[in-house]
PDB file of C-alpha atoms in Angstrom:
ATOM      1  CA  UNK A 231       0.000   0.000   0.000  1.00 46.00           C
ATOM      2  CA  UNK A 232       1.456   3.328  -1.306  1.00 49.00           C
ATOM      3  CA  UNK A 233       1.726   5.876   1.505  1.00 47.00           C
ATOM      4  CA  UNK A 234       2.157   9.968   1.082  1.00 48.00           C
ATOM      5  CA  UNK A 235       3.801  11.936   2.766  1.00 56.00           C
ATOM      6  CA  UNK A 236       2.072  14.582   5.412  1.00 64.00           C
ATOM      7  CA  UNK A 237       2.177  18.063   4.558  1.00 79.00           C
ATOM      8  CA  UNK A 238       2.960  20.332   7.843  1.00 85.00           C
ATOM      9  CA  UNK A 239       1.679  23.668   7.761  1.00 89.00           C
ATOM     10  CA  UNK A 240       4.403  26.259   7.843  1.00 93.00           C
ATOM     11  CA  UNK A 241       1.993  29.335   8.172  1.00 94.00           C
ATOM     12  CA  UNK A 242       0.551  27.631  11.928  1.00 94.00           C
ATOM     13  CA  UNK A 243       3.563  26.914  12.852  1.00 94.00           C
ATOM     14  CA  UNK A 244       5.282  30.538  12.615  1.00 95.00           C
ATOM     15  CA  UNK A 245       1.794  31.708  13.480  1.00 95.00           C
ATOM     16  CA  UNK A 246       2.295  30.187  16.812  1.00 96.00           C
ATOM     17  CA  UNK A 247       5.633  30.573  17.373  1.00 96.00           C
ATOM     18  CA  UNK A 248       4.943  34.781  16.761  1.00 96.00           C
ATOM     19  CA  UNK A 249       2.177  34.714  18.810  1.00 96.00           C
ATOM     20  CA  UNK A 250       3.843  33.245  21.558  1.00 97.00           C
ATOM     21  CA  UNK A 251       6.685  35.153  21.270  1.00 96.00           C
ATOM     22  CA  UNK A 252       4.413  38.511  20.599  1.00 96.00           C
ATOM     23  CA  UNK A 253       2.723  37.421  24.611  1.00 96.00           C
ATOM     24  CA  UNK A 254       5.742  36.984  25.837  1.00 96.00           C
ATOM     25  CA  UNK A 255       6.882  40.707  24.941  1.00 96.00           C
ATOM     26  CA  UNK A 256       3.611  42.073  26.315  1.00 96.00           C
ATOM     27  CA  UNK A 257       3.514  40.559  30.108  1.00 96.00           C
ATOM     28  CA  UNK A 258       7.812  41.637  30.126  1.00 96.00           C
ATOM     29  CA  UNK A 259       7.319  44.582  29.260  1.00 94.00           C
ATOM     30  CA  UNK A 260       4.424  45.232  32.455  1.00 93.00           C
ATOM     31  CA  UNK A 261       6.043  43.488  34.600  1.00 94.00           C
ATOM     32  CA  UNK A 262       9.396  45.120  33.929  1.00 94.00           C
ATOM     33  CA  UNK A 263       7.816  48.202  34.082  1.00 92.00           C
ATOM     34  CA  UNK A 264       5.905  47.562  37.210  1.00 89.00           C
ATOM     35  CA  UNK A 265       9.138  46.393  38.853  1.00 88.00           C
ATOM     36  CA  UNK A 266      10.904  49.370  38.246  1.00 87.00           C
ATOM     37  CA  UNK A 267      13.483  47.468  35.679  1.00 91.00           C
ATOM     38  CA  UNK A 268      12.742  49.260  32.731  1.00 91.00           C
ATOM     39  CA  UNK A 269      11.413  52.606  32.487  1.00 90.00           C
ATOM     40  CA  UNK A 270       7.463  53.221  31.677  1.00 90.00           C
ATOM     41  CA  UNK A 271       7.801  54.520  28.051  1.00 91.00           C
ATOM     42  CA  UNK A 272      10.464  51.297  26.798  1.00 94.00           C
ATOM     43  CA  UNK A 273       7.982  49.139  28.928  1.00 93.00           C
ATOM     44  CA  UNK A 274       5.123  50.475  26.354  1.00 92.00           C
ATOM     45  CA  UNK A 275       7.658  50.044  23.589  1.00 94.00           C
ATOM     46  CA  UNK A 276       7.677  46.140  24.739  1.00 95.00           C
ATOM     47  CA  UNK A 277       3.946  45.959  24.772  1.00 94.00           C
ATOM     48  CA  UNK A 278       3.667  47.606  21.061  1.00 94.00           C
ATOM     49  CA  UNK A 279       5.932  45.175  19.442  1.00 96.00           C
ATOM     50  CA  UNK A 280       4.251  42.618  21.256  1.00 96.00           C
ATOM     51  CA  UNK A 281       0.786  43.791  19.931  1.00 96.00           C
ATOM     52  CA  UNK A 282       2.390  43.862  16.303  1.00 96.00           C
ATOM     53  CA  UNK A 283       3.830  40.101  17.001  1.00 97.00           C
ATOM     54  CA  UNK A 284       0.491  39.330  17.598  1.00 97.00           C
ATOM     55  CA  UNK A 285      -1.162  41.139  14.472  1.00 97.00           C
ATOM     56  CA  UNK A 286       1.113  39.325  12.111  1.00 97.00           C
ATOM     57  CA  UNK A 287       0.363  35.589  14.031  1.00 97.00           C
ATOM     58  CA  UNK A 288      -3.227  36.404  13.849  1.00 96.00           C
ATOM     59  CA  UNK A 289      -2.691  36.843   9.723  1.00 97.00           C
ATOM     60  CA  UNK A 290      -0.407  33.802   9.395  1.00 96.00           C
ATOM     61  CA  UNK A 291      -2.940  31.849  11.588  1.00 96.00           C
ATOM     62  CA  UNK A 292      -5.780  33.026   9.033  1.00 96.00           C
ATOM     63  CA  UNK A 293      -3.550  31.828   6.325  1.00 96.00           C
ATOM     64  CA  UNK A 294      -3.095  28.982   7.832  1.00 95.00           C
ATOM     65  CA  UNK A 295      -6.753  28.406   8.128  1.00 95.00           C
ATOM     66  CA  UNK A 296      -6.911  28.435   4.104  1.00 94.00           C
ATOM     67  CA  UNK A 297      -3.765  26.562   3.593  1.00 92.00           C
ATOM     68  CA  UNK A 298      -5.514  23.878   5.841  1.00 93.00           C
ATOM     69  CA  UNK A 299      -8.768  23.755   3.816  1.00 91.00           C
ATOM     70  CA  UNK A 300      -7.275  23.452   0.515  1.00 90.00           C
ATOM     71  CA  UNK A 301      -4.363  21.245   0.993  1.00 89.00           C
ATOM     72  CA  UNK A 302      -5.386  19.180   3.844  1.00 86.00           C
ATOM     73  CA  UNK A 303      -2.054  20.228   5.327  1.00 89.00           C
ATOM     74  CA  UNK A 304      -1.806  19.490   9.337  1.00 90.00           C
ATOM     75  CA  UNK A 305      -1.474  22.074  11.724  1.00 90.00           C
ATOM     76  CA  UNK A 306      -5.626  23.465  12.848  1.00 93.00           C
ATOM     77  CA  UNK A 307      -4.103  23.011  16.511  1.00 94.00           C
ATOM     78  CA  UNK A 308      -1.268  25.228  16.086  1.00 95.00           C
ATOM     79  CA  UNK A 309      -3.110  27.559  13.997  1.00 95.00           C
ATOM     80  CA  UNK A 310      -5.610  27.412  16.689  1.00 96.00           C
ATOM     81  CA  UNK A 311      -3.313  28.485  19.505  1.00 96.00           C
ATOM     82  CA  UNK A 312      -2.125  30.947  17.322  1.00 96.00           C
ATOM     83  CA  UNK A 313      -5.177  32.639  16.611  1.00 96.00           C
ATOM     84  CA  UNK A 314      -6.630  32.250  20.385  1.00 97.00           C
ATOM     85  CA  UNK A 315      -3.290  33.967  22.221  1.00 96.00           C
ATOM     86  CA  UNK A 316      -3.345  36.439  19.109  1.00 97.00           C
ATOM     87  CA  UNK A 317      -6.440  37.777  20.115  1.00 96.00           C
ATOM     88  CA  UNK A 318      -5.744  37.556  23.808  1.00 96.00           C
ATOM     89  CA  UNK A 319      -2.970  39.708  23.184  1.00 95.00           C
ATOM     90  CA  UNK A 320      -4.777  42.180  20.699  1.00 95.00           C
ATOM     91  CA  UNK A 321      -7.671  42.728  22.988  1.00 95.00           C
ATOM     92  CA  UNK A 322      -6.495  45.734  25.199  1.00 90.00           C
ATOM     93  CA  UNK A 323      -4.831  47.520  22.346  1.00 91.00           C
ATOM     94  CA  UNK A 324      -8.242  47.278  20.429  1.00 92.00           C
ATOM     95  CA  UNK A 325     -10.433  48.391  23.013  1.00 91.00           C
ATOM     96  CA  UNK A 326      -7.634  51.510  23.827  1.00 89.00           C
ATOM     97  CA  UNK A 327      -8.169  52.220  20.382  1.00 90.00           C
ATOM     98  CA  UNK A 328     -11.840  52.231  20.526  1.00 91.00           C
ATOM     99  CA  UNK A 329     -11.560  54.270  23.692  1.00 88.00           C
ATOM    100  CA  UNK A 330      -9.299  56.899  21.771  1.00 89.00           C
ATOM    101  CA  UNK A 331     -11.864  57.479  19.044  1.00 90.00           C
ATOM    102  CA  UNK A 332     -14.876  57.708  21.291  1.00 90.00           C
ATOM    103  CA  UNK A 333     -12.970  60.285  23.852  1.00 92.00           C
ATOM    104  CA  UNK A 334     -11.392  63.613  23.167  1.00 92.00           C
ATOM    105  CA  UNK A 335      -7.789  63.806  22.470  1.00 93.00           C
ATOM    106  CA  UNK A 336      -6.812  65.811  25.472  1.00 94.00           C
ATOM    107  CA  UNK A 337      -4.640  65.254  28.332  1.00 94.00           C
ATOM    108  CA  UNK A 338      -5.069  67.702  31.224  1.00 96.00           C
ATOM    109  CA  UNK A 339      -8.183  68.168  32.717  1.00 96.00           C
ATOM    110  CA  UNK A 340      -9.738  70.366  35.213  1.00 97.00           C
ATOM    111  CA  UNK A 341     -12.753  71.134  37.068  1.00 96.00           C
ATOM    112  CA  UNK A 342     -12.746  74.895  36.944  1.00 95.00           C
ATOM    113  CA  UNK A 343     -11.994  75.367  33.070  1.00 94.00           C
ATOM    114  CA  UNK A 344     -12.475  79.368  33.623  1.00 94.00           C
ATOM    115  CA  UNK A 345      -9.278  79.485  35.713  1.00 94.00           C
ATOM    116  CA  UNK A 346      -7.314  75.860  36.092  1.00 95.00           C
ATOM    117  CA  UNK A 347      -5.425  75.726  39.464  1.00 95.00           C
ATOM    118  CA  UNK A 348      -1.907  75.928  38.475  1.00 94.00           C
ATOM    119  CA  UNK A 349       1.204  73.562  39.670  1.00 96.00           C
ATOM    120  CA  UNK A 350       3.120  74.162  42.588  1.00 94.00           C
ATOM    121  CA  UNK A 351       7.065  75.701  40.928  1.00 94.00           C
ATOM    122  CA  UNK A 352       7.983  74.714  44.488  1.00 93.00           C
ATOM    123  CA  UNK A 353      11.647  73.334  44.963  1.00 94.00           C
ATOM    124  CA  UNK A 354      10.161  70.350  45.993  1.00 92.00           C
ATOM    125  CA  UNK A 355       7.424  69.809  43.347  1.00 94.00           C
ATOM    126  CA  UNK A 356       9.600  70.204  40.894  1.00 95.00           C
ATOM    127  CA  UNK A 357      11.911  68.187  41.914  1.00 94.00           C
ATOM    128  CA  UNK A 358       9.459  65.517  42.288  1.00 93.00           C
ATOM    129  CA  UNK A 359       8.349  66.004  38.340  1.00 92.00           C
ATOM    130  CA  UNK A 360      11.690  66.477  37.420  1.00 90.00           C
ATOM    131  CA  UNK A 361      11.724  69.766  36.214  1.00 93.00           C
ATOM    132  CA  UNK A 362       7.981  69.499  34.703  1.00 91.00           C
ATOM    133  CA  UNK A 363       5.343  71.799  34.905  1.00 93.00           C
ATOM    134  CA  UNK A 364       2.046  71.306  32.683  1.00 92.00           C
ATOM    135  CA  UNK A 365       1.325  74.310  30.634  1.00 91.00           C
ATOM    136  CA  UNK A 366      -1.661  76.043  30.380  1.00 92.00           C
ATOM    137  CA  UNK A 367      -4.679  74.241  28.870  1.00 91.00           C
ATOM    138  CA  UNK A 368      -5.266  76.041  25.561  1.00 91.00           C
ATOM    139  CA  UNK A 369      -9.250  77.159  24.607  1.00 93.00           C
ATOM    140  CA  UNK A 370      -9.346  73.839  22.497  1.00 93.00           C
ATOM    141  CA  UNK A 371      -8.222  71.456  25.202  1.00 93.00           C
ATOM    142  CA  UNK A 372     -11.060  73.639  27.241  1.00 94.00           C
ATOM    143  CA  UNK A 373     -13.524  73.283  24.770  1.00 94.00           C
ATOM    144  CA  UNK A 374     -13.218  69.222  24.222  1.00 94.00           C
ATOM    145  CA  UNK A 375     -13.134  68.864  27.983  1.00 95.00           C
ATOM    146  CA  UNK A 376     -16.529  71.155  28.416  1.00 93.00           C
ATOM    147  CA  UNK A 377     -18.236  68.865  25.474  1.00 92.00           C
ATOM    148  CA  UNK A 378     -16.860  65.327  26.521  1.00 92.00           C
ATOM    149  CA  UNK A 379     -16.819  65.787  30.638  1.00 94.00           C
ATOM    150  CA  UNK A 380     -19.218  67.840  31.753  1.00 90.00           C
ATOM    151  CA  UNK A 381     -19.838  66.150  35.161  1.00 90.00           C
ATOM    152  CA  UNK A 382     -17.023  67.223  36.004  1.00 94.00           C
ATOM    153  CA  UNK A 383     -17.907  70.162  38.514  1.00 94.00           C
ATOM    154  CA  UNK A 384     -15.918  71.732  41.376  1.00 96.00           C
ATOM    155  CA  UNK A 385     -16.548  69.866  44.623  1.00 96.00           C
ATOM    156  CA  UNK A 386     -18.159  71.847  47.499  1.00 95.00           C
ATOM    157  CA  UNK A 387     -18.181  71.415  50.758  1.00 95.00           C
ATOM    158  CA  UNK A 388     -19.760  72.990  53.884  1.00 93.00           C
ATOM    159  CA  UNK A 389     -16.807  72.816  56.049  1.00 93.00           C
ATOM    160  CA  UNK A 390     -13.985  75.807  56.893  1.00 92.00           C
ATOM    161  CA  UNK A 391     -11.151  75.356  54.639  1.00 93.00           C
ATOM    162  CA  UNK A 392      -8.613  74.100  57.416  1.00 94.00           C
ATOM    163  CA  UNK A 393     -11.549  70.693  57.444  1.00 94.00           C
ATOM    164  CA  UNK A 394     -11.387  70.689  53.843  1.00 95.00           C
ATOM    165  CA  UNK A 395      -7.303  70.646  53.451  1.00 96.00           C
ATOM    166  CA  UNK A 396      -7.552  67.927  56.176  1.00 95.00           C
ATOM    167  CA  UNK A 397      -9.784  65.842  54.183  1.00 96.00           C
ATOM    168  CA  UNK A 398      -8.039  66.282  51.176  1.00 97.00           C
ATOM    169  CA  UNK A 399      -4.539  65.004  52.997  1.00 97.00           C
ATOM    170  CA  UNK A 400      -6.752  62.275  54.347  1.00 97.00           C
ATOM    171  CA  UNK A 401      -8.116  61.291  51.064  1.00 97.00           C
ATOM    172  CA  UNK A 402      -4.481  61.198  48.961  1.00 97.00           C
ATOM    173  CA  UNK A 403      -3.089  59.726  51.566  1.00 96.00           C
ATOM    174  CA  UNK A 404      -6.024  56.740  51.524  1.00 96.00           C
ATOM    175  CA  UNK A 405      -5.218  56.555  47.700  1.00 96.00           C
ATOM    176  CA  UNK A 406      -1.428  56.110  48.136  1.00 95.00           C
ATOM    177  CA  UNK A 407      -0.839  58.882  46.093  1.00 97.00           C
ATOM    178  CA  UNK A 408       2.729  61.129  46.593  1.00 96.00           C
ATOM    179  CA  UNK A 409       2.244  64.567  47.844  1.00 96.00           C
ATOM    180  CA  UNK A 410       5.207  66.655  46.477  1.00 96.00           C
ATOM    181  CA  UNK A 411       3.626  70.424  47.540  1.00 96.00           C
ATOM    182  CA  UNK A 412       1.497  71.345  49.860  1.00 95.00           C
ATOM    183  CA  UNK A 413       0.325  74.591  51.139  1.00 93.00           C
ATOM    184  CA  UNK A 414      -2.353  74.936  53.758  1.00 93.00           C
ATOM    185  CA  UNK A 415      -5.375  77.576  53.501  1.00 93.00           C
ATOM    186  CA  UNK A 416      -3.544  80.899  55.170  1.00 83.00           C
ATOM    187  CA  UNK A 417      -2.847  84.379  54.448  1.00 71.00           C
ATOM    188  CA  UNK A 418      -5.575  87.327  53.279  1.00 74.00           C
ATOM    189  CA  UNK A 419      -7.109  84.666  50.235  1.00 77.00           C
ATOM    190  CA  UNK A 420      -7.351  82.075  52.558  1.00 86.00           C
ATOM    191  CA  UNK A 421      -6.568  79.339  49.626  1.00 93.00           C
ATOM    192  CA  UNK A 422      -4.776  76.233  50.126  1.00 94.00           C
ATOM    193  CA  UNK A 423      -3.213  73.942  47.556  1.00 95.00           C
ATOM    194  CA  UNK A 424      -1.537  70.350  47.315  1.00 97.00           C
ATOM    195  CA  UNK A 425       0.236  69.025  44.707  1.00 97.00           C
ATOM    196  CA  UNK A 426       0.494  65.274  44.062  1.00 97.00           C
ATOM    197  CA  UNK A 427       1.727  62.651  41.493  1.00 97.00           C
ATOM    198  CA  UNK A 428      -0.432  59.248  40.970  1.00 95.00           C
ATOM    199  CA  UNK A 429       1.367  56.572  39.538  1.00 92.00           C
ATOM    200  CA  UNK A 430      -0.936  54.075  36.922  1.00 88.00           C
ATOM    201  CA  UNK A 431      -1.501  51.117  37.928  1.00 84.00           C
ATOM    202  CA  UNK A 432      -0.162  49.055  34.733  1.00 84.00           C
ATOM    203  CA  UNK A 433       3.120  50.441  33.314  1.00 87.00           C
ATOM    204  CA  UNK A 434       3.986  53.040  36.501  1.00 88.00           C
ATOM    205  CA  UNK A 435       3.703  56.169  34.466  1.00 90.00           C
ATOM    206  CA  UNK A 436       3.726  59.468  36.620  1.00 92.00           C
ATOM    207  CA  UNK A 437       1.152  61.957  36.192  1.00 95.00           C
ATOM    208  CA  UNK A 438       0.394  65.084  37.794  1.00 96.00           C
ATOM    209  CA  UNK A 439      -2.485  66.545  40.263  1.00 97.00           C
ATOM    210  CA  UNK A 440      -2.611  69.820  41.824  1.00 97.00           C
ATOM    211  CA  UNK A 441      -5.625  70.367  44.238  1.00 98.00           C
ATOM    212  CA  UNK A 442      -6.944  74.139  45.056  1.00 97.00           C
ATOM    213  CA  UNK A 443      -8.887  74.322  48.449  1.00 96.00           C
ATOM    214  CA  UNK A 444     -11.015  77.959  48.368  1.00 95.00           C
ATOM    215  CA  UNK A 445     -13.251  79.971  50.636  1.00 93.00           C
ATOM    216  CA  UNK A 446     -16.229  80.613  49.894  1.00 91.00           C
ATOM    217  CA  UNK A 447     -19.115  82.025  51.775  1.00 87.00           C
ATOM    218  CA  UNK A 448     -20.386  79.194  54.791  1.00 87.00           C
ATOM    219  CA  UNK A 449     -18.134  77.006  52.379  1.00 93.00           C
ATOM    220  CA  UNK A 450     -15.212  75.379  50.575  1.00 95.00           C
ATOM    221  CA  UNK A 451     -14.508  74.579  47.053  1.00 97.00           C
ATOM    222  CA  UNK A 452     -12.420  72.701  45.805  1.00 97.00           C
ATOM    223  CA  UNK A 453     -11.180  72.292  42.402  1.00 97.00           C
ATOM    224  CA  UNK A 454      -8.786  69.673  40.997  1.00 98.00           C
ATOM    225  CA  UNK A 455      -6.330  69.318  37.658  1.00 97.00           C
ATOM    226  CA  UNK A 456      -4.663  66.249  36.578  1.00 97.00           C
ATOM    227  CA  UNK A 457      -2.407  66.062  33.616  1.00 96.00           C
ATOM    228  CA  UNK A 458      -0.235  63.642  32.574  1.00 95.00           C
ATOM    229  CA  UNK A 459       3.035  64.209  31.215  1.00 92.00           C
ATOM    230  CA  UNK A 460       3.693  61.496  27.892  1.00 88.00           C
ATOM    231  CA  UNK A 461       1.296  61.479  24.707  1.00 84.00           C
ATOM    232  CA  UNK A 462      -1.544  63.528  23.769  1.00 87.00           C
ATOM    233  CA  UNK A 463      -4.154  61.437  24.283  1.00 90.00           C
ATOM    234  CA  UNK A 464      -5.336  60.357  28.242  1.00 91.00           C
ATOM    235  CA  UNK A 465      -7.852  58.034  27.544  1.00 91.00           C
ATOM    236  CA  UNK A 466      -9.856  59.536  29.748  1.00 92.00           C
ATOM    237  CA  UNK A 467      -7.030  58.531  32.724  1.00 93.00           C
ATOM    238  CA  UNK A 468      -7.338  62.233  33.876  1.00 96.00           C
ATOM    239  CA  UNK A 469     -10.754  62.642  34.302  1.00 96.00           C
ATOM    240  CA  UNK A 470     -11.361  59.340  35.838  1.00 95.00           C
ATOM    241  CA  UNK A 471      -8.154  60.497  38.448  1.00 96.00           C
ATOM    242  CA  UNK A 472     -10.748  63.287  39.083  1.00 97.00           C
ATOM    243  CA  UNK A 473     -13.211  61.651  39.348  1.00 97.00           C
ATOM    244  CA  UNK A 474     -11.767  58.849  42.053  1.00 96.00           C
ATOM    245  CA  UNK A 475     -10.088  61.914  44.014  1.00 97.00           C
ATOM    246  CA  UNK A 476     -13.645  63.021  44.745  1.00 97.00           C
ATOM    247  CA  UNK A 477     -15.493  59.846  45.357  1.00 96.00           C
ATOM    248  CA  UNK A 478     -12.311  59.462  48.483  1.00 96.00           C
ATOM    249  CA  UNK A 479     -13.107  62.840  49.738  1.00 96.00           C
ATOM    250  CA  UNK A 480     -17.138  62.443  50.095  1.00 95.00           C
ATOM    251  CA  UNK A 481     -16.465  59.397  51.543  1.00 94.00           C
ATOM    252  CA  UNK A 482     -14.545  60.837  54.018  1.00 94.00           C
ATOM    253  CA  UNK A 483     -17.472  63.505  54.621  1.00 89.00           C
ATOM    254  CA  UNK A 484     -19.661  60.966  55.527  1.00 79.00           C
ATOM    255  CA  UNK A 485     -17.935  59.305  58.188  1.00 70.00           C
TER     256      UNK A 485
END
């Protein structure tokens, strides 16, 4: 009986290989990142290659797929595995993307657009940012923010400011976030202001938040700016910062 030889699949087999390898780069390159090994932005760098790894074994595993069906060439497993950590991989990347055409592309938000409390140029502060202060929102960066955010509202509370720089100590503090300014409510204006960095929680990246506390009359506002210092584009990151900051403080109103 005449036997023929099996024809392997090439295309699955690279297609897993890349999309192993493509994996791979992703989880080093947070978990170098997170660890302090590498810094944020070559930690990203990691991730993007891996994402393109994974974009070229996702097309070799669709080749594969037709290769398969027309030659009766082994290899559906491999092209299988290929495909399923392909898309594993591609899956935060595509829904970042998604997120960057549904959200403005802005990165420093505030909620008092009229007049943005501005960073601390404190020795320590900027030492702390290394020298960087966020600029000025322009009127566009105002404008997106007004049309995209507008829950975003000044927080007021009906304390004396002392209570309401207390609180928001308290509430940075509870968040684990690194106070590198702080300036308690004093003088003829009465205004106090802390400056802070958060850290995100995936690749480490430091952004910036500067916190006004105001007198007002039987009250206290208090307005907040975040801004982060690499790309254009926050994915909403800053206003969700915001957002968190005053969920901790109202919390700590209630208690």
């Amino acid at each position: 009986m005449r036997t023929y030889p099996v024809r392997t699949s090439i295309l699955a087999l690279w297609g897993r290989r890349l999309a192993m390898f493509g994996l791979a780069a992703a989880v080093a390159g947070v978990v170098l990142a997170r660890l302090g090994r590498i810094a944020p932005v070559q930690g990203l760098i990691l991730i993007g290659a891996g994402a393109a790894l994974s974009a070229l074994a996702l097309g070799l595993a669709l080749a594969a797929y037709r290769e398969i069906w027309r030659t009766g060439a082994v290899g559906l497993r491999r092209a299988n595995v290929a495909a399923l950590l392909a898309l594993l991989n591609l899956a935060v990347p595509a829904w970042q993307i998604v997120r960057a055409y549904s959200l403005p592309a802005i990165n420093d938000v505030s909620t008092d657009l009229k007049e943005p409390p501005a960073f601390s140029r404190a020795r320590s502060a900027l030492e702390a940012r290394a020298g960087h202060v966020p600029p000025e929102p322009s009127e566009e960066t105002r404008q997106l923010q007004e049309q995209a955010y507008s829950d975003l509202e000044p927080l007021t509370l009906e304390l004396n400011p002392e209570e309401a720089y207390g609180l928001v100590i308290e509430a940075l503090n509870g968040l684990k976030w690194t106070i590198v300014d702080r300036s308690p409510p004093s003088g003829r204006t009465g205004i106090g202001r802390v400056d802070a960095i958060q850290r995100t929680p995936i690749l480490r990246f430091s952004d910036d938040v500067t916190i006004r506390i105001r007198p007002l009359a039987n009250v206290t506002r208090i307005d907040i700016r975040s801004a982060s210092r690499i790309g254009r584009h926050d994915l909403g990151a800053n206003a969700a910062r915001i957002r968190t900051l005053i969920v901790a403080i109202q919390a700590l109103t209630s208690n």
